Structures are given as C-alpha cells and as structure tokens.
Amino acid sequence: MASISSLGIGSGLDLNGLLDQLQDAEEKKLVPLAARQETQQTKISAYGQLKSALSQFQTAAGALNDSALYESLSTNVGGSAITAAADAEAQPGSYNVTVDTLATRGTLASDGVAAADEAITAADQKLTLNFADGSTQEVDIASGSTLEDIRDTINATEGAGVNATIVNDGTNFRLALSSSETGADASIADFSFDGTAPFTADTANTLQSGTDAALTVNGIDITSSTNQVEGAIQGVTLNLQEEGESSVKVEQDTLKVREAVTGFVNAYNDLKDKIGDLTSFNADTSEAGELLGDSVVRTVESRLRSVLGGAVEGEVSILSDIGISHKYDSELGYSKLEIDGDKLDDAITNNQEALSTFFAGDTDDAGMAGQINTTVEQLLSSNGRVEGAITGAESLKASLVEQYTRMEQSIEQTISRYRAQFGQLDGMIAQMNQTSSYLTQQFDALDAQLGRD
C-alpha cells in the first residue's frame, strides 16, 4: 500500500479536519475533570482563608489568656526632666522627682604634636590610664606609632575605659579622651607612658571631671553614676533627660487591657466577615461563596458560638458582664460582637482582677480565652475539621490530577489510533482510485477497439 505523507492527499477527503473534530470531542472529556480540579483548589484556598482567620482569632484570645496582662503597670510622667518605665515589681504610687545634676563623662586631652600621621614613639611601651576611683588600665603602644595609631590602639583595647579621638587646636594635634561611662568614679584623671613620652596629659587646662547624677525623689536625695536610675522607685527605671522637675504616677495599665479586649473583638468580627464572605449568595447574580452550605463552616460557627455564649465561674461570668454582646446585622445577615465602651472601661478601671479570672482563669484553659484556644486548637489540629477538610480537598485534587493525566494519555492514544486508521483509509481509497482509473482507461480502450471493428 502506498505511503501517505499527509492525510487526505490520496483520497481527496478532509481527513485532517475530521481528525481535529474527533480530537476536540475526545478532549471534552477533560473539561469536567479540570472543573473539578478548579473546584477543589478553590475549596483549598477558602479553607486556608478560614484557617488563617481562626488562627488570628486564637492569637487575639491568647493575648487575654495571660494573668500578667491584668497586673501590668504604666508610668505617667509630667514634665520633661525624666522619662520612666515600670516593670512587674513596681507598685502604684505618685512621686515628685527633681533632677539637680545629670551624670557626665570625664574628659582629658594631651598636649599637642605637629602631625597626626608621623611616628612619635621610638620603642614599644605601655600607656597607663588613671581613673578617679584609683583604678588603672594599661594599653600596649607599639614602636613607630603615630598619634592616629595610638588613638586606634586605645579604641581597640577591650575595657580601656575611654574613647579616643584626635582634635586639631589650630596649631597642633591632640589626643582627646572621654570616659566610656558617666559618673565621678569612672572619670579619666590622668595618663602616663613607661618610656619616653610622645606627649603628656594637659591636666591643667583640659581635664574635666565626670560627675554623678544628683536628684531627689519625694524629697529624698539620690546619687547615680548614670542617667539611668534603677531602684530609686521600686520597679521603675528613671531616665534623666535634663535638670528640672517632673512627676511620676505609677498606675494600672488600662490601655494594654483595653487594646487586648478590643483586638479580641475585632479578630472575632473579622472571622465572622470572612465566614460571611465564604458562605455568601448573591440572588441577583446567582454567585455563591466558595463554602456556601459547607458543613465545616457550620461546625466552626457552632463550636465558637457555644464557647462565647458559655459562662465562667466568677464575679464576671459572661461577656455581656463587661459590655461585650452579640448584635445581629440585618444587612450582613449574621451577628458580630459589639462593645459597650462605658461598661468595658468601668470593668478595666475598677475590676481587673475579675477580668483576669474571666479571661485567663487560674489554669491555661479555665478562663474564656483558654476555652477559645482549646476549641480553635481542636478545629485546626491534624485530625480537626478544618485541617481534615484541607487534607481531603488536597487528596481529591491530587487524585483528579492523576485522572486528568491518564485521560490525556488515553486521548492521545485514541487520536494516534485514529490517525493510523485514517492513514490506512487514505491509502486504500488512493489505491482504489488508481485501480478505478486504470479500469476506466482499459474499458475506454476496449470500446474504441470494438468500434473500429
């Protein structure tokens, strides 16, 4: 049989067009599989959004599940002489602080040398730095060092106690030393070399002794070697800024508690909005949310509704006791949490102990926040409803991908078989056409022969 290089050449039939139609028909089998893959991917994404919103709500609830939150104190400072910060050991109280003197660093300069980059030492020697408290620090100076080298060596020496720079006084270059720490005892007092000195300390003109900070707290005199004063007020660090008077009030940090409660309410409402979006239905466009009617969403809502509507043993037992209640939004079609600001402020200002019992309890899962954490953990655990739904959707999608691949291979084999059969058909018709043409010619010749006879 003759070889056909292009379908239809031998037969004159549009076999390529027919093959294309058959291929299109076969590939339509892939459409439902692709649609199901897309549906599962959409569900995976939607479950991921639900999981993320649940995790954020869990985090917000976790912030309330810490009894230390309700014991935290803040400092309210009046005046610009100081700033202040309280820690867990602070106690509520009011203090008047007067800063008389700030702590300063001692400074000292050398006499001058002609150039900063020319060698001024002829042999190795030690530079001894003397401090006001009687302590000393030795620095090894190499032979052939310049003033710049000496500066760099001092700065590279760990624990030198000073910072070194070079100052040009308009005529000569001087080594300028500044104590690393503030205070009288840490002040640089003098320096000397154990060999031939390349320069000496100008103690007569440039020595400025460091000073301790001097302040009073409620009339009590206090000195400090630094401008960061700890212990003058229990649990409070005073940072001295300038000379003058300031007031410090240490009180319960109501702002942190309110921010945590507000964050909790906002996170829940964000979760409800996300669920509302995922389960929405637009009657005008017939567009539905990715998880409309999904049983996992119903389970999540039911579990959270149960824990939020439950009671905790104590003076504050339900959310509405502190001004948090559910309010139905007819436009949205679901309820969200709403805060009564005055009622919440009253609870935060006057009864933080009861708030602590309600949200944090005496164990990790005794309070409302702990119960929420436990519920969300169960929902998001590896065998929980949300994670299980994600795993199930991912498995189904993987199965559909395999089915799609197998179907593609099957279609390719089918089309290859059709192509081979069409090639055979084309060849057979071409051969039949050749035979028909030959016979026609023979019959025509025979007719002509008979006519002559």
CSV table of C-alpha atoms in Angstrom, one decimal, residues 207-372:
chain,number,residue,atom,x,y,z
A,207,LEU,CA,40.8,68.0,82.5
A,208,GLN,CA,37.0,68.0,83.1
A,209,SER,CA,36.0,65.5,85.8
A,210,GLY,CA,32.9,63.4,85.3
A,211,THR,CA,30.0,63.9,87.7
A,212,ASP,CA,27.4,61.7,89.3
A,213,ALA,CA,23.7,62.5,88.7
A,214,ALA,CA,22.0,64.2,91.7
A,215,LEU,CA,18.2,64.0,92.1
A,216,THR,CA,15.5,63.9,94.8
A,217,VAL,CA,12.5,61.6,94.8
A,218,ASN,CA,9.8,62.9,97.1
A,219,GLY,CA,12.5,64.9,98.9
A,220,ILE,CA,15.0,62.0,99.3
A,221,ASP,CA,18.5,62.8,98.0
A,222,ILE,CA,19.8,60.2,95.5
A,223,THR,CA,23.0,60.0,93.5
A,224,SER,CA,23.7,57.8,90.5
A,225,SER,CA,26.7,57.3,88.3
A,226,THR,CA,24.5,57.1,85.3
A,227,ASN,CA,21.5,58.9,84.0
A,228,GLN,CA,19.5,55.7,84.0
A,229,VAL,CA,18.4,55.3,87.6
A,230,GLU,CA,17.1,52.0,88.8
A,231,GLY,CA,15.8,51.2,92.3
A,232,ALA,CA,15.1,54.8,93.4
A,233,ILE,CA,11.5,53.9,92.9
A,234,GLN,CA,10.7,50.1,93.2
A,235,GLY,CA,10.3,48.5,89.8
A,236,VAL,CA,10.7,51.9,88.0
A,237,THR,CA,13.6,53.0,85.8
A,238,LEU,CA,14.1,56.7,85.6
A,239,ASN,CA,15.9,58.1,82.6
A,240,LEU,CA,17.2,61.5,83.4
A,241,GLN,CA,16.9,63.9,80.4
A,242,GLU,CA,17.6,67.4,81.8
A,243,GLU,CA,17.8,69.4,85.0
A,244,GLY,CA,14.4,70.3,86.3
A,245,GLU,CA,11.2,68.9,88.0
A,246,SER,CA,8.9,66.1,86.9
A,247,SER,CA,6.2,64.0,88.4
A,248,VAL,CA,5.7,60.2,88.0
A,249,LYS,CA,2.5,58.4,88.5
A,250,VAL,CA,2.6,54.6,88.5
A,251,GLU,CA,-0.8,53.1,87.9
A,252,GLN,CA,-2.6,50.1,86.3
A,253,ASP,CA,-2.0,49.9,82.6
A,254,THR,CA,-5.7,50.1,81.5
A,255,LEU,CA,-4.7,50.9,77.9
A,256,LYS,CA,-3.0,47.5,77.3
A,257,VAL,CA,-6.0,45.6,78.6
A,258,ARG,CA,-8.4,47.6,76.5
A,259,GLU,CA,-6.3,47.1,73.4
A,260,ALA,CA,-6.2,43.4,74.1
A,261,VAL,CA,-10.0,43.2,74.6
A,262,THR,CA,-10.6,45.3,71.5
A,263,GLY,CA,-8.2,43.2,69.5
A,264,PHE,CA,-10.1,40.1,70.6
A,265,VAL,CA,-13.5,41.5,69.5
A,266,ASN,CA,-12.1,42.8,66.2
A,267,ALA,CA,-10.5,39.4,65.4
A,268,TYR,CA,-13.8,37.6,66.0
A,269,ASN,CA,-15.6,40.1,63.8
A,270,ASP,CA,-13.0,39.7,61.1
A,271,LEU,CA,-13.5,35.9,61.3
A,272,LYS,CA,-17.3,36.4,61.0
A,273,ASP,CA,-16.8,38.7,58.0
A,274,LYS,CA,-14.6,36.1,56.4
A,275,ILE,CA,-17.1,33.3,57.0
A,276,GLY,CA,-19.8,35.6,55.7
A,277,ASP,CA,-17.8,36.2,52.5
A,278,LEU,CA,-17.1,32.5,52.0
A,279,THR,CA,-20.7,31.4,52.5
A,280,SER,CA,-22.4,34.3,50.7
A,281,PHE,CA,-25.0,34.1,47.9
A,282,ASN,CA,-26.0,36.9,45.6
A,283,ALA,CA,-29.5,36.3,44.4
A,284,ASP,CA,-29.2,38.9,41.6
A,285,THR,CA,-26.1,37.3,40.0
A,286,SER,CA,-26.6,33.7,41.4
A,287,GLU,CA,-22.9,33.9,42.6
A,288,ALA,CA,-22.2,31.8,45.6
A,289,GLY,CA,-19.3,31.9,48.1
A,290,GLU,CA,-16.8,29.1,47.9
A,291,LEU,CA,-18.0,27.4,51.1
A,292,LEU,CA,-21.8,28.0,50.9
A,293,GLY,CA,-23.5,25.2,52.7
A,294,ASP,CA,-20.2,23.7,53.8
A,295,SER,CA,-20.5,21.5,57.0
A,296,VAL,CA,-17.1,22.5,58.2
A,297,VAL,CA,-18.1,26.2,58.4
A,298,ARG,CA,-21.3,25.2,60.3
A,299,THR,CA,-19.2,23.2,62.8
A,300,VAL,CA,-16.8,26.2,63.3
A,301,GLU,CA,-19.6,28.6,63.9
A,302,SER,CA,-21.4,26.2,66.2
A,303,ARG,CA,-18.3,25.5,68.3
A,304,LEU,CA,-17.4,29.2,68.7
A,305,ARG,CA,-21.0,30.2,69.4
A,306,SER,CA,-21.1,27.6,72.2
A,307,VAL,CA,-17.9,28.8,73.9
A,308,LEU,CA,-18.6,32.5,73.5
A,309,GLY,CA,-22.1,32.1,74.9
A,310,GLY,CA,-20.9,30.0,77.8
A,311,ALA,CA,-20.3,31.1,81.4
A,312,VAL,CA,-17.2,31.2,83.5
A,313,GLU,CA,-17.3,30.8,87.3
A,314,GLY,CA,-16.6,34.2,89.0
A,315,GLU,CA,-17.8,37.7,89.5
A,316,VAL,CA,-17.7,38.2,85.8
A,317,SER,CA,-19.2,35.2,84.2
A,318,ILE,CA,-20.3,36.1,80.7
A,319,LEU,CA,-19.1,38.5,78.0
A,320,SER,CA,-22.1,40.8,78.5
A,321,ASP,CA,-21.0,41.5,82.1
A,322,ILE,CA,-18.1,43.5,80.7
A,323,GLY,CA,-20.1,45.1,77.9
A,324,ILE,CA,-19.5,42.7,75.0
A,325,SER,CA,-22.6,41.3,73.3
A,326,HIS,CA,-23.7,39.8,70.0
A,327,LYS,CA,-25.6,42.2,67.7
A,328,TYR,CA,-27.4,41.0,64.6
A,329,ASP,CA,-26.6,42.9,61.4
A,330,SER,CA,-29.6,42.6,59.1
A,331,GLU,CA,-27.7,43.9,56.1
A,332,LEU,CA,-24.9,41.4,56.6
A,333,GLY,CA,-27.2,38.6,57.7
A,334,TYR,CA,-25.2,37.5,60.7
A,335,SER,CA,-24.2,38.6,64.2
A,336,LYS,CA,-21.0,40.3,65.3
A,337,LEU,CA,-19.6,41.3,68.7
A,338,GLU,CA,-20.2,44.9,69.9
A,339,ILE,CA,-18.5,46.7,72.7
A,340,ASP,CA,-20.3,48.9,75.3
A,341,GLY,CA,-17.3,51.3,75.8
A,342,ASP,CA,-18.5,52.7,79.1
A,343,LYS,CA,-19.2,49.3,80.7
A,344,LEU,CA,-15.9,47.9,79.5
A,345,ASP,CA,-14.0,50.9,80.7
A,346,ASP,CA,-15.6,50.5,84.1
A,347,ALA,CA,-14.6,46.9,84.3
A,348,ILE,CA,-11.0,47.7,83.2
A,349,THR,CA,-10.6,50.6,85.6
A,350,ASN,CA,-12.2,49.1,88.6
A,351,ASN,CA,-12.1,45.4,88.4
A,352,GLN,CA,-9.1,44.0,86.5
A,353,GLU,CA,-8.9,41.1,89.0
A,354,ALA,CA,-12.3,39.9,87.9
A,355,LEU,CA,-11.3,40.4,84.3
A,356,SER,CA,-8.3,38.3,84.8
A,357,THR,CA,-10.4,35.5,86.3
A,358,PHE,CA,-12.9,35.6,83.5
A,359,PHE,CA,-10.4,35.6,80.6
A,360,ALA,CA,-7.3,33.9,82.0
A,361,GLY,CA,-8.6,31.9,84.9
A,362,ASP,CA,-6.2,30.0,87.2
A,363,THR,CA,-5.1,27.5,84.6
A,364,ASP,CA,-4.4,27.7,80.9
A,365,ASP,CA,-7.9,26.6,79.8
A,366,ALA,CA,-10.1,27.7,82.8
A,367,GLY,CA,-11.0,31.2,81.5
A,368,MET,CA,-12.9,32.2,78.4
A,369,ALA,CA,-9.7,32.9,76.4
A,370,GLY,CA,-8.3,29.5,77.4
A,371,GLN,CA,-11.5,27.8,76.3
A,372,ILE,CA,-11.5,29.5,73.0
